[in-house]
Amino acid sequence: MTPVSSHSPHGQSPLRTVQVLGGGHAAGSAHVRSLAAGLVARGVRVTVCAPLEADHTYDFTGVGAEHVHVPRSSDPASVAALRAACTGADLVHAHGLHASFRTALALSGRSTPLIVTWHDRAHADGPRAHFLRLLERRVAKAATVVLGTTSALVDRARRTGARDARLAAVSLPGRRVPPVRDEPDRTRSKIRAELGAVERPLLLAVGSLERHRGHDVLLDAAHAWLRLDPVPLVVIAGEGPLHGELRRRIESEDLPVRLLGRRDDVADLLAAADLALLPSRWEARSPLAQEALRARVPLVATAVGGIPELVGDAAELVPYGNARALADAVGRLLGDPGRRELLAERGVRQAATWPTEDETVAQVLSVYDELTRPRPLV
């Protein structure tokens, strides 16, 4: 794709954007890095406001953006720092609910256009769920444009009061890997041996150990897999507050499940797996779903949020919370190599329909151009 320049044909100054990131959402952080790289390449001046550790992990400065440290906090000092960083910007683009709320506070009283991207929805139960709905309403009404990464998020933004909500399906940036790699077959065999799945199926789930991820349903389903021969091994990569609860269930119920904790080799784990599992209560554009389809690994997922729109007919979809349906879908796939191969082929075709990083940047830049007035000469 031919790069789009942010310079006006009449010699106007380059567009200056501020990207605001909370730093707690991996997919959003990777998207901001990709977006910053693409915007800088097109002549846009980009400042990324994010916690210092986010820049260490995603290297925004390495792609030509300026980084300003802004803590993940809505206290007056953080809001004041964000307000100062946004001074003189042509527009501000915030990613995620909490970052968007802080940005709305920082831009209060200014006419600077505010674009908000909802990469996912916030998850909570009880009183906190009500609080998050209030934040969503405040952010939706404050934003000039809300970009939702799925149709479900766009609909949610409209119901919440957004003046202008649009679909902006973002690409999954490619993983940065070391330049020297083992051969794929050797890596697969090594990981399966390390996990104890040399002569048994390996099922992989990835996600924080929180209630909405559905790992409790996954453990319920694992009881049925004890009747299979050989018994598959389920591994869960991720960490979170439910670690102790899940570990106690695994031990007391003698389930064929291992908690791996945080892993930085998810791509290698996926390449070693026979199936990928996504039992969540809600997902937007799940990175695991995207990586599984690209890697030709059959996926069993819940039919929630943006998953049906994302995967089409390239995965087995089951209702959320239905352990029997999840267990049966996995059992059928393990016993049907032809079906697994069909899903693998469909996955590659479906992945080819997703936007590229270039297309994602071009779409966002078209929104920027629409919202910004001609800028005076510098």
mmCIF file with all atom_site columns, C-alpha atoms in Angstrom, residues 15-186:
data_model
loop_
_atom_site.group_PDB
_atom_site.id
_atom_site.type_symbol
_atom_site.label_atom_id
_atom_site.label_alt_id
_atom_site.label_comp_id
_atom_site.label_asym_id
_atom_site.label_entity_id
_atom_site.label_seq_id
_atom_site.pdbx_PDB_ins_code
_atom_site.Cartn_x
_atom_site.Cartn_y
_atom_site.Cartn_z
_atom_site.occupancy
_atom_site.B_iso_or_equiv
_atom_site.pdbx_formal_charge
_atom_site.auth_seq_id
_atom_site.auth_comp_id
_atom_site.auth_asym_id
_atom_site.auth_atom_id
_atom_site.pdbx_PDB_model_num
ATOM 1   C CA . LEU A 1 15  ? -0.694  16.517  11.914 1.00 0.00 ? 15  LEU A CA 1
ATOM 2   C CA . ARG A 1 16  ? 0.145   16.138  15.598 1.00 0.00 ? 16  ARG A CA 1
ATOM 3   C CA . THR A 1 17  ? -1.623  13.362  17.512 1.00 0.00 ? 17  THR A CA 1
ATOM 4   C CA . VAL A 1 18  ? -1.470  12.168  21.079 1.00 0.00 ? 18  VAL A CA 1
ATOM 5   C CA . GLN A 1 19  ? -2.147  8.497   21.762 1.00 0.00 ? 19  GLN A CA 1
ATOM 6   C CA . VAL A 1 20  ? -3.221  7.761   25.342 1.00 0.00 ? 20  VAL A CA 1
ATOM 7   C CA . LEU A 1 21  ? -2.780  4.281   26.722 1.00 0.00 ? 21  LEU A CA 1
ATOM 8   C CA . GLY A 1 22  ? -3.399  2.829   30.161 1.00 0.00 ? 22  GLY A CA 1
ATOM 9   C CA . GLY A 1 23  ? -0.841  0.091   29.607 1.00 0.00 ? 23  GLY A CA 1
ATOM 10  C CA . GLY A 1 24  ? -2.886  -2.754  31.079 1.00 0.00 ? 24  GLY A CA 1
ATOM 11  C CA . HIS A 1 25  ? -4.239  -4.320  27.871 1.00 0.00 ? 25  HIS A CA 1
ATOM 12  C CA . ALA A 1 26  ? -1.687  -6.202  25.788 1.00 0.00 ? 26  ALA A CA 1
ATOM 13  C CA . ALA A 1 27  ? -3.643  -6.172  22.524 1.00 0.00 ? 27  ALA A CA 1
ATOM 14  C CA . GLY A 1 28  ? -4.346  -2.438  22.865 1.00 0.00 ? 28  GLY A CA 1
ATOM 15  C CA . SER A 1 29  ? -0.706  -1.691  23.634 1.00 0.00 ? 29  SER A CA 1
ATOM 16  C CA . ALA A 1 30  ? 0.485   -3.680  20.621 1.00 0.00 ? 30  ALA A CA 1
ATOM 17  C CA . HIS A 1 31  ? -2.063  -1.858  18.459 1.00 0.00 ? 31  HIS A CA 1
ATOM 18  C CA . VAL A 1 32  ? -0.840  1.544   19.652 1.00 0.00 ? 32  VAL A CA 1
ATOM 19  C CA . ARG A 1 33  ? 2.738   0.600   18.787 1.00 0.00 ? 33  ARG A CA 1
ATOM 20  C CA . SER A 1 34  ? 1.670   -0.549  15.329 1.00 0.00 ? 34  SER A CA 1
ATOM 21  C CA . LEU A 1 35  ? -0.466  2.559   14.849 1.00 0.00 ? 35  LEU A CA 1
ATOM 22  C CA . ALA A 1 36  ? 2.326   4.858   16.014 1.00 0.00 ? 36  ALA A CA 1
ATOM 23  C CA . ALA A 1 37  ? 4.785   3.234   13.604 1.00 0.00 ? 37  ALA A CA 1
ATOM 24  C CA . GLY A 1 38  ? 2.397   3.575   10.689 1.00 0.00 ? 38  GLY A CA 1
ATOM 25  C CA . LEU A 1 39  ? 1.489   7.187   11.483 1.00 0.00 ? 39  LEU A CA 1
ATOM 26  C CA . VAL A 1 40  ? 5.125   8.253   11.884 1.00 0.00 ? 40  VAL A CA 1
ATOM 27  C CA . ALA A 1 41  ? 5.929   6.608   8.544  1.00 0.00 ? 41  ALA A CA 1
ATOM 28  C CA . ARG A 1 42  ? 3.212   8.795   6.993  1.00 0.00 ? 42  ARG A CA 1
ATOM 29  C CA . GLY A 1 43  ? 4.650   11.998  8.436  1.00 0.00 ? 43  GLY A CA 1
ATOM 30  C CA . VAL A 1 44  ? 2.397   12.324  11.490 1.00 0.00 ? 44  VAL A CA 1
ATOM 31  C CA . ARG A 1 45  ? 3.886   13.587  14.749 1.00 0.00 ? 45  ARG A CA 1
ATOM 32  C CA . VAL A 1 46  ? 2.956   11.096  17.458 1.00 0.00 ? 46  VAL A CA 1
ATOM 33  C CA . THR A 1 47  ? 3.176   11.400  21.229 1.00 0.00 ? 47  THR A CA 1
ATOM 34  C CA . VAL A 1 48  ? 2.302   8.323   23.286 1.00 0.00 ? 48  VAL A CA 1
ATOM 35  C CA . CYS A 1 49  ? 1.151   8.963   26.852 1.00 0.00 ? 49  CYS A CA 1
ATOM 36  C CA . ALA A 1 50  ? 1.554   5.730   28.778 1.00 0.00 ? 50  ALA A CA 1
ATOM 37  C CA . PRO A 1 51  ? 3.239   4.342   31.893 1.00 0.00 ? 51  PRO A CA 1
ATOM 38  C CA . LEU A 1 52  ? 7.004   4.033   31.656 1.00 0.00 ? 52  LEU A CA 1
ATOM 39  C CA . GLU A 1 53  ? 6.868   0.247   31.757 1.00 0.00 ? 53  GLU A CA 1
ATOM 40  C CA . ALA A 1 54  ? 4.641   0.235   28.667 1.00 0.00 ? 54  ALA A CA 1
ATOM 41  C CA . ASP A 1 55  ? 7.333   2.034   26.670 1.00 0.00 ? 55  ASP A CA 1
ATOM 42  C CA . HIS A 1 56  ? 9.922   -0.438  27.963 1.00 0.00 ? 56  HIS A CA 1
ATOM 43  C CA . THR A 1 57  ? 7.786   -3.320  26.722 1.00 0.00 ? 57  THR A CA 1
ATOM 44  C CA . TYR A 1 58  ? 6.467   -1.894  23.442 1.00 0.00 ? 58  TYR A CA 1
ATOM 45  C CA . ASP A 1 59  ? 9.225   0.589   22.545 1.00 0.00 ? 59  ASP A CA 1
ATOM 46  C CA . PHE A 1 60  ? 7.086   3.433   21.236 1.00 0.00 ? 60  PHE A CA 1
ATOM 47  C CA . THR A 1 61  ? 10.157  5.645   20.973 1.00 0.00 ? 61  THR A CA 1
ATOM 48  C CA . GLY A 1 62  ? 11.798  2.977   18.832 1.00 0.00 ? 62  GLY A CA 1
ATOM 49  C CA . VAL A 1 63  ? 9.243   3.561   16.068 1.00 0.00 ? 63  VAL A CA 1
ATOM 50  C CA . GLY A 1 64  ? 9.712   7.334   16.132 1.00 0.00 ? 64  GLY A CA 1
ATOM 51  C CA . ALA A 1 65  ? 7.069   8.439   18.624 1.00 0.00 ? 65  ALA A CA 1
ATOM 52  C CA . GLU A 1 66  ? 7.682   10.664  21.609 1.00 0.00 ? 66  GLU A CA 1
ATOM 53  C CA . HIS A 1 67  ? 6.844   9.011   24.913 1.00 0.00 ? 67  HIS A CA 1
ATOM 54  C CA . VAL A 1 68  ? 5.453   10.880  27.921 1.00 0.00 ? 68  VAL A CA 1
ATOM 55  C CA . HIS A 1 69  ? 5.143   8.992   31.181 1.00 0.00 ? 69  HIS A CA 1
ATOM 56  C CA . VAL A 1 70  ? 1.608   9.196   32.539 1.00 0.00 ? 70  VAL A CA 1
ATOM 57  C CA . PRO A 1 71  ? 0.732   6.767   35.364 1.00 0.00 ? 71  PRO A CA 1
ATOM 58  C CA . ARG A 1 72  ? -2.352  4.553   35.264 1.00 0.00 ? 72  ARG A CA 1
ATOM 59  C CA . SER A 1 73  ? -4.221  6.815   37.634 1.00 0.00 ? 73  SER A CA 1
ATOM 60  C CA . SER A 1 74  ? -6.975  9.408   37.538 1.00 0.00 ? 74  SER A CA 1
ATOM 61  C CA . ASP A 1 75  ? -5.496  11.472  40.359 1.00 0.00 ? 75  ASP A CA 1
ATOM 62  C CA . PRO A 1 76  ? -5.135  15.239  39.729 1.00 0.00 ? 76  PRO A CA 1
ATOM 63  C CA . ALA A 1 77  ? -1.385  15.052  39.094 1.00 0.00 ? 77  ALA A CA 1
ATOM 64  C CA . SER A 1 78  ? -1.753  12.387  36.376 1.00 0.00 ? 78  SER A CA 1
ATOM 65  C CA . VAL A 1 79  ? -4.637  14.237  34.726 1.00 0.00 ? 79  VAL A CA 1
ATOM 66  C CA . ALA A 1 80  ? -2.606  17.468  34.807 1.00 0.00 ? 80  ALA A CA 1
ATOM 67  C CA . ALA A 1 81  ? 0.376   15.702  33.183 1.00 0.00 ? 81  ALA A CA 1
ATOM 68  C CA . LEU A 1 82  ? -1.895  14.338  30.485 1.00 0.00 ? 82  LEU A CA 1
ATOM 69  C CA . ARG A 1 83  ? -3.482  17.740  29.918 1.00 0.00 ? 83  ARG A CA 1
ATOM 70  C CA . ALA A 1 84  ? -0.048  19.291  29.451 1.00 0.00 ? 84  ALA A CA 1
ATOM 71  C CA . ALA A 1 85  ? 0.994   16.569  26.995 1.00 0.00 ? 85  ALA A CA 1
ATOM 72  C CA . CYS A 1 86  ? -2.155  17.171  24.943 1.00 0.00 ? 86  CYS A CA 1
ATOM 73  C CA . THR A 1 87  ? -1.558  20.923  24.646 1.00 0.00 ? 87  THR A CA 1
ATOM 74  C CA . GLY A 1 88  ? -1.200  21.861  20.994 1.00 0.00 ? 88  GLY A CA 1
ATOM 75  C CA . ALA A 1 89  ? -2.349  18.494  19.656 1.00 0.00 ? 89  ALA A CA 1
ATOM 76  C CA . ASP A 1 90  ? -4.604  18.449  16.601 1.00 0.00 ? 90  ASP A CA 1
ATOM 77  C CA . LEU A 1 91  ? -6.463  15.502  18.084 1.00 0.00 ? 91  LEU A CA 1
ATOM 78  C CA . VAL A 1 92  ? -6.157  13.004  20.910 1.00 0.00 ? 92  VAL A CA 1
ATOM 79  C CA . HIS A 1 93  ? -6.793  9.267   20.549 1.00 0.00 ? 93  HIS A CA 1
ATOM 80  C CA . ALA A 1 94  ? -7.383  7.251   23.734 1.00 0.00 ? 94  ALA A CA 1
ATOM 81  C CA . HIS A 1 95  ? -7.392  3.466   23.955 1.00 0.00 ? 95  HIS A CA 1
ATOM 82  C CA . GLY A 1 96  ? -9.390  1.579   26.553 1.00 0.00 ? 96  GLY A CA 1
ATOM 83  C CA . LEU A 1 97  ? -11.979 2.702   29.076 1.00 0.00 ? 97  LEU A CA 1
ATOM 84  C CA . HIS A 1 98  ? -9.799  4.014   31.897 1.00 0.00 ? 98  HIS A CA 1
ATOM 85  C CA . ALA A 1 99  ? -7.356  5.812   29.613 1.00 0.00 ? 99  ALA A CA 1
ATOM 86  C CA . SER A 1 100 ? -10.322 7.355   27.793 1.00 0.00 ? 100 SER A CA 1
ATOM 87  C CA . PHE A 1 101 ? -11.881 8.558   31.049 1.00 0.00 ? 101 PHE A CA 1
ATOM 88  C CA . ARG A 1 102 ? -8.628  10.236  32.135 1.00 0.00 ? 102 ARG A CA 1
ATOM 89  C CA . THR A 1 103 ? -8.330  11.823  28.710 1.00 0.00 ? 103 THR A CA 1
ATOM 90  C CA . ALA A 1 104 ? -11.875 13.170  28.852 1.00 0.00 ? 104 ALA A CA 1
ATOM 91  C CA . LEU A 1 105 ? -11.008 14.783  32.184 1.00 0.00 ? 105 LEU A CA 1
ATOM 92  C CA . ALA A 1 106 ? -7.769  16.209  30.789 1.00 0.00 ? 106 ALA A CA 1
ATOM 93  C CA . LEU A 1 107 ? -9.485  17.721  27.727 1.00 0.00 ? 107 LEU A CA 1
ATOM 94  C CA . SER A 1 108 ? -12.360 19.226  29.683 1.00 0.00 ? 108 SER A CA 1
ATOM 95  C CA . GLY A 1 109 ? -13.041 22.752  28.410 1.00 0.00 ? 109 GLY A CA 1
ATOM 96  C CA . ARG A 1 110 ? -10.987 22.268  25.228 1.00 0.00 ? 110 ARG A CA 1
ATOM 97  C CA . SER A 1 111 ? -12.234 21.809  21.687 1.00 0.00 ? 111 SER A CA 1
ATOM 98  C CA . THR A 1 112 ? -9.580  19.216  20.771 1.00 0.00 ? 112 THR A CA 1
ATOM 99  C CA . PRO A 1 113 ? -11.247 16.270  18.988 1.00 0.00 ? 113 PRO A CA 1
ATOM 100 C CA . LEU A 1 114 ? -11.206 13.091  21.088 1.00 0.00 ? 114 LEU A CA 1
ATOM 101 C CA . ILE A 1 115 ? -11.210 9.709   19.385 1.00 0.00 ? 115 ILE A CA 1
ATOM 102 C CA . VAL A 1 116 ? -11.726 6.686   21.609 1.00 0.00 ? 116 VAL A CA 1
ATOM 103 C CA . THR A 1 117 ? -11.057 3.084   20.627 1.00 0.00 ? 117 THR A CA 1
ATOM 104 C CA . TRP A 1 118 ? -12.835 0.353   22.546 1.00 0.00 ? 118 TRP A CA 1
ATOM 105 C CA . HIS A 1 119 ? -10.686 -2.746  22.070 1.00 0.00 ? 119 HIS A CA 1
ATOM 106 C CA . ASP A 1 120 ? -12.740 -4.771  24.533 1.00 0.00 ? 120 ASP A CA 1
ATOM 107 C CA . ARG A 1 121 ? -15.333 -4.226  27.230 1.00 0.00 ? 121 ARG A CA 1
ATOM 108 C CA . ALA A 1 122 ? -14.486 -3.849  30.899 1.00 0.00 ? 122 ALA A CA 1
ATOM 109 C CA . HIS A 1 123 ? -15.357 -6.804  33.104 1.00 0.00 ? 123 HIS A CA 1
ATOM 110 C CA . ALA A 1 124 ? -16.624 -6.630  36.682 1.00 0.00 ? 124 ALA A CA 1
ATOM 111 C CA . ASP A 1 125 ? -19.403 -7.883  38.899 1.00 0.00 ? 125 ASP A CA 1
ATOM 112 C CA . GLY A 1 126 ? -21.476 -6.234  41.625 1.00 0.00 ? 126 GLY A CA 1
ATOM 113 C CA . PRO A 1 127 ? -21.072 -2.530  42.484 1.00 0.00 ? 127 PRO A CA 1
ATOM 114 C CA . ARG A 1 128 ? -17.957 -2.178  40.334 1.00 0.00 ? 128 ARG A CA 1
ATOM 115 C CA . ALA A 1 129 ? -19.938 -3.235  37.254 1.00 0.00 ? 129 ALA A CA 1
ATOM 116 C CA . HIS A 1 130 ? -22.296 -0.295  37.845 1.00 0.00 ? 130 HIS A CA 1
ATOM 117 C CA . PHE A 1 131 ? -19.320 2.037   38.238 1.00 0.00 ? 131 PHE A CA 1
ATOM 118 C CA . LEU A 1 132 ? -17.830 0.843   34.945 1.00 0.00 ? 132 LEU A CA 1
ATOM 119 C CA . ARG A 1 133 ? -21.131 1.439   33.148 1.00 0.00 ? 133 ARG A CA 1
ATOM 120 C CA . LEU A 1 134 ? -21.072 5.018   34.418 1.00 0.00 ? 134 LEU A CA 1
ATOM 121 C CA . LEU A 1 135 ? -17.512 5.428   33.102 1.00 0.00 ? 135 LEU A CA 1
ATOM 122 C CA . GLU A 1 136 ? -18.573 4.020   29.723 1.00 0.00 ? 136 GLU A CA 1
ATOM 123 C CA . ARG A 1 137 ? -21.426 6.510   29.507 1.00 0.00 ? 137 ARG A CA 1
ATOM 124 C CA . ARG A 1 138 ? -19.145 9.429   30.424 1.00 0.00 ? 138 ARG A CA 1
ATOM 125 C CA . VAL A 1 139 ? -16.541 8.410   27.862 1.00 0.00 ? 139 VAL A CA 1
ATOM 126 C CA . ALA A 1 140 ? -19.042 7.684   25.068 1.00 0.00 ? 140 ALA A CA 1
ATOM 127 C CA . LYS A 1 141 ? -20.665 11.094  25.454 1.00 0.00 ? 141 LYS A CA 1
ATOM 128 C CA . ALA A 1 142 ? -17.338 12.935  25.675 1.00 0.00 ? 142 ALA A CA 1
ATOM 129 C CA . ALA A 1 143 ? -15.821 11.352  22.567 1.00 0.00 ? 143 ALA A CA 1
ATOM 130 C CA . THR A 1 144 ? -16.053 12.960  19.152 1.00 0.00 ? 144 THR A CA 1
ATOM 131 C CA . VAL A 1 145 ? -15.891 9.474   17.634 1.00 0.00 ? 145 VAL A CA 1
ATOM 132 C CA . VAL A 1 146 ? -15.914 6.049   19.274 1.00 0.00 ? 146 VAL A CA 1
ATOM 133 C CA . LEU A 1 147 ? -14.185 3.326   17.259 1.00 0.00 ? 147 LEU A CA 1
ATOM 134 C CA . GLY A 1 148 ? -15.248 -0.204  18.215 1.00 0.00 ? 148 GLY A CA 1
ATOM 135 C CA . THR A 1 149 ? -13.148 -3.169  17.165 1.00 0.00 ? 149 THR A CA 1
ATOM 136 C CA . THR A 1 150 ? -16.276 -5.328  16.761 1.00 0.00 ? 150 THR A CA 1
ATOM 137 C CA . SER A 1 151 ? -19.873 -4.685  15.763 1.00 0.00 ? 151 SER A CA 1
ATOM 138 C CA . ALA A 1 152 ? -20.944 -5.635  19.293 1.00 0.00 ? 152 ALA A CA 1
ATOM 139 C CA . LEU A 1 153 ? -18.741 -2.878  20.746 1.00 0.00 ? 153 LEU A CA 1
ATOM 140 C CA . VAL A 1 154 ? -20.075 -0.345  18.230 1.00 0.00 ? 154 VAL A CA 1
ATOM 141 C CA . ASP A 1 155 ? -23.626 -1.238  19.228 1.00 0.00 ? 155 ASP A CA 1
ATOM 142 C CA . ARG A 1 156 ? -22.681 -0.938  22.897 1.00 0.00 ? 156 ARG A CA 1
ATOM 143 C CA . ALA A 1 157 ? -21.183 2.509   22.323 1.00 0.00 ? 157 ALA A CA 1
ATOM 144 C CA . ARG A 1 158 ? -24.351 3.679   20.567 1.00 0.00 ? 158 ARG A CA 1
ATOM 145 C CA . ARG A 1 159 ? -26.552 2.372   23.364 1.00 0.00 ? 159 ARG A CA 1
ATOM 146 C CA . THR A 1 160 ? -24.310 4.133   25.872 1.00 0.00 ? 160 THR A CA 1
ATOM 147 C CA . GLY A 1 161 ? -24.742 7.524   24.234 1.00 0.00 ? 161 GLY A CA 1
ATOM 148 C CA . ALA A 1 162 ? -21.963 7.905   21.653 1.00 0.00 ? 162 ALA A CA 1
ATOM 149 C CA . ARG A 1 163 ? -22.630 10.664  19.129 1.00 0.00 ? 163 ARG A CA 1
ATOM 150 C CA . ASP A 1 164 ? -20.656 8.866   16.427 1.00 0.00 ? 164 ASP A CA 1
ATOM 151 C CA . ALA A 1 165 ? -19.675 5.188   16.722 1.00 0.00 ? 165 ALA A CA 1
ATOM 152 C CA . ARG A 1 166 ? -17.947 3.285   13.921 1.00 0.00 ? 166 ARG A CA 1
ATOM 153 C CA . LEU A 1 167 ? -16.468 -0.131  13.286 1.00 0.00 ? 167 LEU A CA 1
ATOM 154 C CA . ALA A 1 168 ? -12.682 -0.082  13.135 1.00 0.00 ? 168 ALA A CA 1
ATOM 155 C CA . ALA A 1 169 ? -11.508 -3.697  13.224 1.00 0.00 ? 169 ALA A CA 1
ATOM 156 C CA . VAL A 1 170 ? -7.832  -3.571  14.114 1.00 0.00 ? 170 VAL A CA 1
ATOM 157 C CA . SER A 1 171 ? -5.164  -5.915  12.851 1.00 0.00 ? 171 SER A CA 1
ATOM 158 C CA . LEU A 1 172 ? -3.198  -8.211  15.135 1.00 0.00 ? 172 LEU A CA 1
ATOM 159 C CA . PRO A 1 173 ? 0.375   -6.962  14.891 1.00 0.00 ? 173 PRO A CA 1
ATOM 160 C CA . GLY A 1 174 ? 2.887   -9.668  14.147 1.00 0.00 ? 174 GLY A CA 1
ATOM 161 C CA . ARG A 1 175 ? 4.867   -10.972 17.091 1.00 0.00 ? 175 ARG A CA 1
ATOM 162 C CA . ARG A 1 176 ? 8.482   -9.877  17.275 1.00 0.00 ? 176 ARG A CA 1
ATOM 163 C CA . VAL A 1 177 ? 10.598  -13.021 17.548 1.00 0.00 ? 177 VAL A CA 1
ATOM 164 C CA . PRO A 1 178 ? 14.332  -13.584 18.025 1.00 0.00 ? 178 PRO A CA 1
ATOM 165 C CA . PRO A 1 179 ? 16.257  -13.767 14.750 1.00 0.00 ? 179 PRO A CA 1
ATOM 166 C CA . VAL A 1 180 ? 17.460  -17.308 15.418 1.00 0.00 ? 180 VAL A CA 1
ATOM 167 C CA . ARG A 1 181 ? 14.807  -19.999 15.857 1.00 0.00 ? 181 ARG A CA 1
ATOM 168 C CA . ASP A 1 182 ? 14.765  -23.768 16.249 1.00 0.00 ? 182 ASP A CA 1
ATOM 169 C CA . GLU A 1 183 ? 13.188  -25.763 13.465 1.00 0.00 ? 183 GLU A CA 1
ATOM 170 C CA . PRO A 1 184 ? 9.363   -25.797 13.934 1.00 0.00 ? 184 PRO A CA 1
ATOM 171 C CA . ASP A 1 185 ? 9.125   -29.588 14.380 1.00 0.00 ? 185 ASP A CA 1
ATOM 172 C CA . ARG A 1 186 ? 11.946  -29.588 16.916 1.00 0.00 ? 186 ARG A CA 1
#
